[in-house]
Amino acid sequence: QVQLVESGGGLVQAGGSLRLACETSPVTFNSRAFGWFRQGPGKERAFVAGIGKTVTRYADSVLGRFTISRDYAKNTIYLQMNKLQPEDTAVYYCAATLALTDDVRMYGDWGQGTQVTVSS
């Protein structure tokens, strides 16, 4: 069973930064692509960023502000979020898939989610 454990959420003022982490097993880390998604109040879950072996992909709304990366020593996927805005407030989820995509339906394994709240 694939396990994805997220951490790093919290409360931050607009313009601030947070780094989310998603830790998994070595087998999963080395065999899957990963995505970060978010779900705000009353909204559908939406793609934020994804990473394959070497390729990354971002939603237009976060391009230039968020960076996704892999740490091979820690089997962890990070999402560095800078210049946060109130509209970034959501529960953020890490997910695993076989090949990098922004299609939420292609992700079969999910973490528990971590809350990010940005105050104005």
PDB file of C-alpha atoms in Angstrom:
ATOM      1  CA  GLN A   1       0.000   0.000   0.000  1.00  0.00           C
ATOM      2  CA  VAL A   2       1.302   3.405  -0.990  1.00  0.00           C
ATOM      3  CA  GLN A   3       1.678   5.815   1.913  1.00  0.00           C
ATOM      4  CA  LEU A   4       2.071   9.534   1.465  1.00  0.00           C
ATOM      5  CA  VAL A   5       2.571  11.669   4.573  1.00  0.00           C
ATOM      6  CA  GLU A   6       2.266  15.428   4.185  1.00  0.00           C
ATOM      7  CA  SER A   7       3.522  18.099   6.526  1.00  0.00           C
ATOM      8  CA  GLY A   8       4.325  21.794   6.547  1.00  0.00           C
ATOM      9  CA  GLY A   9       0.975  23.513   6.332  1.00  0.00           C
ATOM     10  CA  GLY A  10       0.002  26.401   8.551  1.00  0.00           C
ATOM     11  CA  LEU A  11      -1.084  30.015   8.787  1.00  0.00           C
ATOM     12  CA  VAL A  12       0.892  32.706   6.989  1.00  0.00           C
ATOM     13  CA  GLN A  13       0.340  36.322   6.029  1.00  0.00           C
ATOM     14  CA  ALA A  14      -0.062  37.361   2.419  1.00  0.00           C
ATOM     15  CA  GLY A  15       3.303  37.633   0.721  1.00  0.00           C
ATOM     16  CA  GLY A  16       4.821  34.986   2.968  1.00  0.00           C
ATOM     17  CA  SER A  17       6.190  31.533   2.242  1.00  0.00           C
ATOM     18  CA  LEU A  18       5.613  27.934   3.282  1.00  0.00           C
ATOM     19  CA  ARG A  19       7.204  24.649   2.306  1.00  0.00           C
ATOM     20  CA  LEU A  20       5.101  21.510   2.158  1.00  0.00           C
ATOM     21  CA  ALA A  21       6.671  18.070   2.357  1.00  0.00           C
ATOM     22  CA  CYS A  22       5.366  14.676   1.237  1.00  0.00           C
ATOM     23  CA  GLU A  23       7.305  11.674   2.506  1.00  0.00           C
ATOM     24  CA  THR A  24       6.893   8.205   1.077  1.00  0.00           C
ATOM     25  CA  SER A  25       8.672   4.874   0.877  1.00  0.00           C
ATOM     26  CA  PRO A  26      11.783   4.414  -1.274  1.00  0.00           C
ATOM     27  CA  VAL A  27       9.972   2.026  -3.618  1.00  0.00           C
ATOM     28  CA  THR A  28       7.152   4.463  -4.232  1.00  0.00           C
ATOM     29  CA  PHE A  29       9.471   7.452  -4.498  1.00  0.00           C
ATOM     30  CA  ASN A  30      11.580   5.847  -7.207  1.00  0.00           C
ATOM     31  CA  SER A  31       8.732   4.406  -9.272  1.00  0.00           C
ATOM     32  CA  ARG A  32       6.084   7.125  -9.380  1.00  0.00           C
ATOM     33  CA  ALA A  33       5.402  10.645 -10.488  1.00  0.00           C
ATOM     34  CA  PHE A  34       3.857  12.963  -7.943  1.00  0.00           C
ATOM     35  CA  GLY A  35       1.469  15.836  -7.867  1.00  0.00           C
ATOM     36  CA  TRP A  36       0.310  18.461  -5.426  1.00  0.00           C
ATOM     37  CA  PHE A  37      -3.358  19.354  -5.519  1.00  0.00           C
ATOM     38  CA  ARG A  38      -5.449  21.743  -3.467  1.00  0.00           C
ATOM     39  CA  GLN A  39      -9.082  22.032  -2.512  1.00  0.00           C
ATOM     40  CA  GLY A  40     -10.485  25.290  -1.249  1.00  0.00           C
ATOM     41  CA  PRO A  41     -13.844  25.708   0.510  1.00  0.00           C
ATOM     42  CA  GLY A  42     -16.643  24.860  -1.871  1.00  0.00           C
ATOM     43  CA  LYS A  43     -14.240  24.141  -4.715  1.00  0.00           C
ATOM     44  CA  GLU A  44     -13.169  21.050  -6.586  1.00  0.00           C
ATOM     45  CA  ARG A  45      -9.733  19.546  -6.052  1.00  0.00           C
ATOM     46  CA  ALA A  46      -7.331  21.211  -8.491  1.00  0.00           C
ATOM     47  CA  PHE A  47      -3.859  20.499  -9.814  1.00  0.00           C
ATOM     48  CA  VAL A  48      -1.119  22.740  -8.463  1.00  0.00           C
ATOM     49  CA  ALA A  49       2.185  21.167  -9.512  1.00  0.00           C
ATOM     50  CA  GLY A  50       3.636  17.830 -10.566  1.00  0.00           C
ATOM     51  CA  ILE A  51       7.011  16.178 -10.950  1.00  0.00           C
ATOM     52  CA  GLY A  52       8.234  13.163 -12.859  1.00  0.00           C
ATOM     53  CA  LYS A  53      11.804  11.907 -13.009  1.00  0.00           C
ATOM     54  CA  THR A  54      13.068  15.215 -14.407  1.00  0.00           C
ATOM     55  CA  VAL A  55      10.037  17.067 -15.698  1.00  0.00           C
ATOM     56  CA  THR A  56       7.880  19.473 -13.726  1.00  0.00           C
ATOM     57  CA  ARG A  57       4.517  21.008 -14.476  1.00  0.00           C
ATOM     58  CA  TYR A  58       2.619  23.860 -12.866  1.00  0.00           C
ATOM     59  CA  ALA A  59      -0.829  25.349 -12.865  1.00  0.00           C
ATOM     60  CA  ASP A  60      -0.865  28.839 -14.385  1.00  0.00           C
ATOM     61  CA  SER A  61      -2.042  30.309 -11.100  1.00  0.00           C
ATOM     62  CA  VAL A  62       1.145  29.300  -9.267  1.00  0.00           C
ATOM     63  CA  LEU A  63       3.747  29.518 -12.032  1.00  0.00           C
ATOM     64  CA  GLY A  64       6.687  31.600 -10.878  1.00  0.00           C
ATOM     65  CA  ARG A  65       5.621  31.436  -7.222  1.00  0.00           C
ATOM     66  CA  PHE A  66       5.649  27.699  -6.389  1.00  0.00           C
ATOM     67  CA  THR A  67       8.423  25.175  -6.955  1.00  0.00           C
ATOM     68  CA  ILE A  68       8.112  21.396  -6.764  1.00  0.00           C
ATOM     69  CA  SER A  69      11.177  19.259  -6.155  1.00  0.00           C
ATOM     70  CA  ARG A  70      12.394  15.816  -5.130  1.00  0.00           C
ATOM     71  CA  ASP A  71      14.871  14.936  -2.381  1.00  0.00           C
ATOM     72  CA  TYR A  72      16.269  11.507  -3.217  1.00  0.00           C
ATOM     73  CA  ALA A  73      18.074  11.194   0.104  1.00  0.00           C
ATOM     74  CA  LYS A  74      14.849  11.680   2.090  1.00  0.00           C
ATOM     75  CA  ASN A  75      12.288  10.112  -0.295  1.00  0.00           C
ATOM     76  CA  THR A  76      10.369  13.350  -0.028  1.00  0.00           C
ATOM     77  CA  ILE A  77       8.617  15.651  -2.476  1.00  0.00           C
ATOM     78  CA  TYR A  78       8.548  19.329  -1.595  1.00  0.00           C
ATOM     79  CA  LEU A  79       6.345  22.217  -2.637  1.00  0.00           C
ATOM     80  CA  GLN A  80       7.975  25.555  -1.948  1.00  0.00           C
ATOM     81  CA  MET A  81       5.302  28.239  -1.953  1.00  0.00           C
ATOM     82  CA  ASN A  82       6.335  31.875  -2.148  1.00  0.00           C
ATOM     83  CA  LYS A  83       4.377  35.108  -2.447  1.00  0.00           C
ATOM     84  CA  LEU A  84       1.315  33.408  -0.990  1.00  0.00           C
ATOM     85  CA  GLN A  85      -2.045  35.079  -1.439  1.00  0.00           C
ATOM     86  CA  PRO A  86      -5.401  34.573   0.328  1.00  0.00           C
ATOM     87  CA  GLU A  87      -6.693  32.734  -2.746  1.00  0.00           C
ATOM     88  CA  ASP A  88      -4.036  30.072  -2.105  1.00  0.00           C
ATOM     89  CA  THR A  89      -5.908  29.073   1.058  1.00  0.00           C
ATOM     90  CA  ALA A  90      -6.866  25.409   0.753  1.00  0.00           C
ATOM     91  CA  VAL A  91      -6.176  21.901   1.921  1.00  0.00           C
ATOM     92  CA  TYR A  92      -3.139  20.694  -0.011  1.00  0.00           C
ATOM     93  CA  TYR A  93      -2.792  17.054  -0.980  1.00  0.00           C
ATOM     94  CA  CYS A  94       0.133  15.026  -2.241  1.00  0.00           C
ATOM     95  CA  ALA A  95      -0.681  12.249  -4.703  1.00  0.00           C
ATOM     96  CA  ALA A  96       1.127   9.566  -6.676  1.00  0.00           C
ATOM     97  CA  THR A  97       0.614   8.394 -10.233  1.00  0.00           C
ATOM     98  CA  LEU A  98       2.390   6.298 -12.840  1.00  0.00           C
ATOM     99  CA  ALA A  99       3.152   9.096 -15.294  1.00  0.00           C
ATOM    100  CA  LEU A 100       3.133  12.847 -14.780  1.00  0.00           C
ATOM    101  CA  THR A 101      -0.222  14.403 -15.555  1.00  0.00           C
ATOM    102  CA  ASP A 102      -2.422  17.219 -14.285  1.00  0.00           C
ATOM    103  CA  ASP A 103      -5.544  15.022 -14.456  1.00  0.00           C
ATOM    104  CA  VAL A 104      -6.755  14.370 -10.914  1.00  0.00           C
ATOM    105  CA  ARG A 105      -8.464  11.167 -12.089  1.00  0.00           C
ATOM    106  CA  MET A 106      -5.113   9.562 -12.868  1.00  0.00           C
ATOM    107  CA  TYR A 107      -3.878   9.765  -9.283  1.00  0.00           C
ATOM    108  CA  GLY A 108      -4.786   6.701  -7.265  1.00  0.00           C
ATOM    109  CA  ASP A 109      -2.906   7.269  -4.032  1.00  0.00           C
ATOM    110  CA  TRP A 110      -3.367  10.308  -1.813  1.00  0.00           C
ATOM    111  CA  GLY A 111      -2.050  11.731   1.405  1.00  0.00           C
ATOM    112  CA  GLN A 112      -4.247  12.970   4.216  1.00  0.00           C
ATOM    113  CA  GLY A 113      -3.921  16.632   3.294  1.00  0.00           C
ATOM    114  CA  THR A 114      -2.470  19.635   5.086  1.00  0.00           C
ATOM    115  CA  GLN A 115      -4.207  22.963   5.645  1.00  0.00           C
ATOM    116  CA  VAL A 116      -2.680  26.153   4.280  1.00  0.00           C
ATOM    117  CA  THR A 117      -4.293  29.408   5.345  1.00  0.00           C
ATOM    118  CA  VAL A 118      -3.145  32.767   4.006  1.00  0.00           C
ATOM    119  CA  SER A 119      -4.416  35.856   5.808  1.00  0.00           C
ATOM    120  CA  SER A 120      -4.750  39.225   4.125  1.00  0.00           C
TER     121      SER A 120
END
